[in-house]
């Protein structure tokens, strides 16, 4: 257990400029995408009128009053304030906690119509990590590594759980190529209804041409998910994140579903960029770098 905690929450060269830069980029990315989703959802919420599928806190409080007012914009404004204060000042980091609660409320109001996407889940976990770190670990030098490791832990747990859930629901036959044929057909109907035209790409044509090839595509996906817990160890992390990125692009080319935020965050947290930055700094003018990045670092 101690070794696992070390791999998750203790970074290489914690006081180096490279590590500080990678952690702050992770924090900045989380803030930017939280703001993006919060305001995008606020505009969409104005189009809603009824709760069809209550999620999270919406099971305990009535959120329909968001539909008839401008509260979604007020909520987005509060999230903006709460989330920018600790990012800019590097203090009052506990304000990430109310930002997370309000972000969750914005999420359950937006997706109260019966369809729940995965696109913002990783951002939510990242923000939760920042919130917990801000409440229980006031020192930014320890709070950011905690949020970073927290996000990696739940990424590994979520993907591994997804793979196990597939096997529980469908058994060992889940990777059957017939299933991929079905899903490609279903997504093709969605695309046809949106654009009034349908043209399968070469990967989709290849998958549909052979049940064996379609089975191999699904098999590679579920094996990647089942191995995601290896993210918890540093030596496996770059390889597993690379497989997850490849799987994400595989989902895109076969079913036209792309999790852009996932790919960007995987690139940020999945590789030892701190070592690369430190290596570059050894051959550059570090004084100029530190002066230029004084705000970004801590």
Coordinates of C-alpha atoms in Angstrom, one line a residue:
X1 CA 0.0 0.0 0.0
X2 CA 2.8 2.4 0.8
X3 CA 4.4 1.7 -2.5
X4 CA 1.1 2.4 -4.3
X5 CA 0.6 5.7 -2.4
X6 CA 4.2 6.6 -3.3
X7 CA 3.5 5.9 -7.0
X8 CA 0.3 8.0 -7.0
X9 CA 1.1 11.0 -4.8
X10 CA 4.8 11.5 -4.7
X11 CA 6.2 12.9 -7.9
X12 CA 9.8 12.8 -9.2
X13 CA 11.8 16.0 -8.4
X14 CA 8.9 17.7 -6.5
X15 CA 10.7 21.0 -6.2
X16 CA 11.9 21.2 -9.8
X17 CA 10.5 23.7 -12.2
X18 CA 9.4 20.8 -14.5
X19 CA 7.2 19.2 -11.9
X20 CA 5.7 22.5 -10.9
X21 CA 5.0 23.4 -14.5
X22 CA 3.3 20.1 -15.2
X23 CA 1.1 20.4 -12.1
X24 CA 0.1 23.9 -12.9
X25 CA -0.8 23.0 -16.5
X26 CA -3.0 20.2 -15.1
X27 CA -4.7 22.7 -12.8
X28 CA -5.1 25.3 -15.6
X29 CA -6.5 22.7 -17.9
X30 CA -9.1 21.6 -15.3
X31 CA -10.1 25.2 -14.7
X32 CA -10.4 26.1 -18.4
X33 CA -12.6 23.0 -19.2
X34 CA -14.7 23.5 -16.1
X35 CA -15.5 27.1 -17.2
X36 CA -16.1 25.9 -20.8
X37 CA -18.7 23.3 -19.7
X38 CA -20.3 25.5 -17.1
X39 CA -21.1 28.3 -19.5
X40 CA -22.0 25.9 -22.4
X41 CA -24.4 24.1 -20.2
X42 CA -25.9 27.4 -18.9
X43 CA -27.0 28.3 -22.4
X44 CA -28.4 24.8 -23.1
X45 CA -30.4 24.7 -19.8
X46 CA -32.5 27.6 -21.1
X47 CA -34.0 25.2 -23.6
X48 CA -35.2 22.7 -21.0
X49 CA -38.6 22.5 -19.3
X50 CA -38.8 19.2 -17.3
X51 CA -36.6 16.7 -15.4
X52 CA -36.8 13.3 -17.1
X53 CA -33.9 11.5 -15.4
X54 CA -32.8 13.0 -12.0
X55 CA -29.1 12.5 -11.4
X56 CA -26.9 13.0 -8.3
X57 CA -28.2 15.9 -6.1
X58 CA -31.2 16.2 -8.4
X59 CA -32.6 13.1 -6.6
X60 CA -32.8 15.1 -3.4
X61 CA -33.6 18.7 -4.6
X62 CA -35.9 19.9 -7.3
X63 CA -33.8 21.5 -10.0
X64 CA -36.6 22.5 -12.4
X65 CA -36.6 26.1 -11.1
X66 CA -33.4 26.4 -13.1
X67 CA -35.4 26.1 -16.3
X68 CA -37.6 29.1 -15.8
X69 CA -34.9 31.6 -14.6
X70 CA -31.4 32.7 -15.3
X71 CA -30.0 30.7 -12.4
X72 CA -27.8 28.6 -14.7
X73 CA -25.9 31.8 -15.7
X74 CA -25.7 32.9 -12.0
X75 CA -24.4 29.4 -11.2
X76 CA -21.8 29.6 -14.0
X77 CA -20.8 33.0 -12.7
X78 CA -20.2 31.7 -9.2
X79 CA -18.3 28.8 -10.5
X80 CA -16.1 31.2 -12.4
X81 CA -15.3 33.3 -9.3
X82 CA -14.7 30.3 -7.0
X83 CA -12.4 28.6 -9.5
X84 CA -10.4 31.5 -10.7
X85 CA -9.5 32.8 -7.2
X86 CA -7.2 29.9 -6.2
X87 CA -5.8 29.6 -9.7
X88 CA -4.7 33.2 -10.0
X89 CA -3.9 34.0 -6.4
X90 CA -2.6 30.5 -5.4
X91 CA -4.5 31.0 -2.1
X92 CA -8.0 30.3 -0.8
X93 CA -7.8 27.0 -2.4
X94 CA -10.8 25.7 -0.5
X95 CA -13.0 27.6 -2.9
X96 CA -12.5 24.7 -5.3
X97 CA -14.9 22.8 -3.1
X98 CA -18.0 25.1 -3.6
X99 CA -17.0 25.3 -7.3
X100 CA -17.2 21.5 -7.5
X101 CA -20.6 21.4 -5.8
X102 CA -22.0 24.1 -8.1
X103 CA -20.4 22.3 -11.2
X104 CA -22.2 19.1 -10.2
X105 CA -25.5 21.0 -9.9
X106 CA -24.9 22.5 -13.4
X107 CA -24.2 18.9 -14.7
X108 CA -27.3 17.3 -13.2
X109 CA -29.5 20.1 -14.5
X110 CA -28.0 20.0 -18.0
X111 CA -28.2 16.2 -18.3
X112 CA -31.7 15.7 -16.8
X113 CA -33.1 14.6 -20.1
X114 CA -32.3 10.9 -20.0
X115 CA -29.0 10.8 -21.9
X116 CA -25.8 10.9 -19.8
X117 CA -22.4 11.6 -21.6
X118 CA -18.9 10.7 -20.5
X119 CA -17.2 13.7 -21.9
X120 CA -17.0 15.8 -18.7
X121 CA -16.6 13.1 -16.1
X122 CA -12.8 13.2 -16.1
X123 CA -12.9 17.0 -15.6
X124 CA -15.3 16.5 -12.7
X125 CA -12.9 14.1 -11.0
X126 CA -10.0 16.5 -11.6
X127 CA -11.9 19.3 -10.0
X128 CA -12.9 17.1 -7.1
X129 CA -9.2 16.3 -6.6
X130 CA -8.4 20.0 -6.5
X131 CA -11.4 20.6 -4.1
X132 CA -10.3 17.9 -1.6
X133 CA -6.7 19.0 -1.8
X134 CA -7.8 22.6 -1.2
X135 CA -9.9 21.7 1.8
X136 CA -7.6 19.2 3.6
X137 CA -4.2 20.2 2.2
X138 CA -3.7 24.0 2.2
X139 CA -0.1 23.9 1.0
X140 CA -0.1 24.1 -2.8
X141 CA 3.1 22.1 -2.9
X142 CA 1.2 19.1 -1.5
X143 CA -2.3 19.9 -2.7
X144 CA -1.5 19.8 -6.4
X145 CA 0.3 16.4 -6.3
X146 CA -2.6 15.0 -4.4
X147 CA -5.1 16.2 -7.0
X148 CA -2.8 14.9 -9.8
X149 CA -2.6 11.4 -8.2
X150 CA -6.3 11.4 -7.3
X151 CA -7.2 11.9 -10.9
X152 CA -4.8 9.2 -12.1
X153 CA -6.2 6.7 -9.5
X154 CA -9.8 7.2 -10.5
X155 CA -9.0 7.1 -14.2
X156 CA -7.5 3.7 -13.7
X157 CA -10.4 2.6 -11.4
X158 CA -13.0 3.9 -13.8
X159 CA -11.7 2.2 -16.9
X160 CA -11.0 -1.1 -15.2
X161 CA -14.5 -1.0 -13.7
X162 CA -15.9 -0.3 -17.2
X163 CA -14.2 -3.4 -18.5
X164 CA -15.4 -5.6 -15.6
X165 CA -18.9 -4.2 -16.0
X166 CA -18.9 -5.2 -19.7
X167 CA -18.0 -8.8 -18.7
X168 CA -20.6 -8.9 -16.0
X169 CA -23.3 -7.7 -18.3
X170 CA -22.4 -9.7 -21.4
X171 CA -19.9 -12.3 -20.4
X172 CA -16.9 -13.3 -22.4
X173 CA -18.9 -12.8 -25.6
X174 CA -18.8 -9.0 -25.2
X175 CA -15.9 -8.6 -27.8
X176 CA -17.9 -10.4 -30.4
X177 CA -17.6 -8.6 -33.7
X178 CA -21.3 -8.7 -34.3
X179 CA -21.7 -6.2 -31.4
X180 CA -19.4 -3.7 -33.2
X181 CA -21.4 -4.2 -36.3
X182 CA -24.5 -3.3 -34.4
X183 CA -23.0 -0.2 -32.8
X184 CA -21.6 1.1 -36.1
X185 CA -25.1 0.7 -37.5
X186 CA -26.7 2.5 -34.6
X187 CA -24.3 5.4 -34.8
X188 CA -24.7 5.5 -38.6
X189 CA -28.4 6.1 -38.1
X190 CA -27.6 9.0 -35.7
X191 CA -25.2 10.5 -38.3
X192 CA -27.7 10.1 -41.1
X193 CA -30.4 11.8 -39.1
X194 CA -28.1 14.8 -38.4
X195 CA -26.5 15.3 -41.8
X196 CA -28.8 13.4 -44.3
X197 CA -25.8 11.6 -45.7
X198 CA -23.7 8.6 -44.7
X199 CA -20.3 7.6 -45.8
X200 CA -18.4 5.0 -43.9
X201 CA -14.7 5.6 -43.3
X202 CA -12.1 2.9 -44.2
X203 CA -11.8 1.6 -40.6
X204 CA -15.6 1.1 -40.4
X205 CA -15.6 -0.6 -43.8
X206 CA -12.8 -2.9 -42.6
X207 CA -14.6 -3.7 -39.4
X208 CA -17.8 -4.5 -41.3
X209 CA -16.0 -6.6 -43.8
X210 CA -14.9 -9.2 -41.3
X211 CA -16.3 -10.4 -38.0
X212 CA -12.8 -11.5 -37.0
X213 CA -11.4 -8.1 -37.5
X214 CA -14.3 -6.5 -35.6
X215 CA -13.8 -8.9 -32.8
X216 CA -10.1 -8.0 -32.6
X217 CA -11.0 -4.3 -32.4
X218 CA -13.3 -4.9 -29.5
X219 CA -10.9 -7.3 -27.8
X220 CA -8.1 -4.7 -27.9
X221 CA -10.5 -2.2 -26.3
X222 CA -11.6 -4.3 -23.4
X223 CA -8.1 -5.6 -22.7
X224 CA -6.9 -1.9 -22.6
X225 CA -9.7 -1.1 -20.1
X226 CA -9.0 -4.1 -17.9
X227 CA -5.3 -3.1 -17.7
X228 CA -6.0 0.5 -16.8
X229 CA -5.3 -0.1 -13.1
X230 CA -1.7 -0.3 -14.1
X231 CA -1.8 3.5 -14.3
X232 CA -1.3 3.5 -10.6
X233 CA 2.4 2.6 -11.1
X234 CA 4.7 5.1 -12.7
X235 CA 6.6 2.6 -14.8
X236 CA 3.5 1.5 -16.6
X237 CA 1.8 4.8 -16.8
X238 CA 3.0 6.2 -20.2
X239 CA 2.3 2.9 -21.9
X240 CA -1.3 2.5 -20.5
X241 CA -2.1 6.1 -21.2
X242 CA -0.9 5.6 -24.8
X243 CA -3.2 2.6 -25.1
X244 CA -6.1 4.6 -23.7
X245 CA -5.5 7.4 -26.2
X246 CA -5.3 4.9 -29.0
X247 CA -8.6 3.4 -27.8
X248 CA -10.2 6.8 -27.7
X249 CA -9.3 7.4 -31.3
X250 CA -10.5 3.9 -32.1
X251 CA -13.9 4.7 -30.7
X252 CA -13.9 7.9 -32.8
X253 CA -13.1 6.2 -36.1
X254 CA -15.5 3.3 -35.5
X255 CA -18.4 5.0 -33.9
X256 CA -17.9 8.8 -34.4
X257 CA -17.7 9.5 -30.7
X258 CA -14.7 11.6 -29.6
X259 CA -13.7 12.4 -26.1
X260 CA -11.4 15.4 -26.8
X261 CA -11.0 16.5 -23.2
X262 CA -10.0 13.0 -22.2
X263 CA -7.2 12.9 -24.9
X264 CA -5.8 16.3 -23.9
X265 CA -5.8 15.5 -20.2
X266 CA -4.3 12.1 -20.8
X267 CA -1.4 13.8 -22.6
X268 CA -0.9 16.2 -19.8
X269 CA -0.9 13.7 -16.9
X270 CA 0.2 10.6 -18.6
X271 CA 3.8 11.3 -19.4
X272 CA 6.8 12.5 -17.4
X273 CA 6.9 15.9 -18.9
X274 CA 8.6 17.2 -15.8
X275 CA 11.7 15.3 -16.7
X276 CA 11.7 16.6 -20.2
X277 CA 11.3 20.2 -19.0
X278 CA 14.0 19.8 -16.4
X279 CA 16.3 18.4 -19.1
X280 CA 15.6 21.4 -21.4
X281 CA 16.3 23.8 -18.5
X282 CA 19.7 22.3 -17.9
X283 CA 20.6 23.5 -21.4
X284 CA 18.9 26.9 -21.3
X285 CA 18.9 30.1 -19.4
X286 CA 17.0 29.1 -16.3
X287 CA 17.0 32.7 -14.9
X288 CA 15.0 34.0 -17.9
X289 CA 12.7 31.0 -17.7
X290 CA 11.9 31.5 -14.1
X291 CA 11.3 35.2 -14.6
X292 CA 8.9 34.5 -17.5
X293 CA 7.0 31.8 -15.6
X294 CA 6.9 33.3 -12.1
X295 CA 3.1 33.3 -12.0
X296 CA 2.7 29.8 -13.5
X297 CA 5.0 28.1 -11.1
X298 CA 4.5 28.1 -7.3

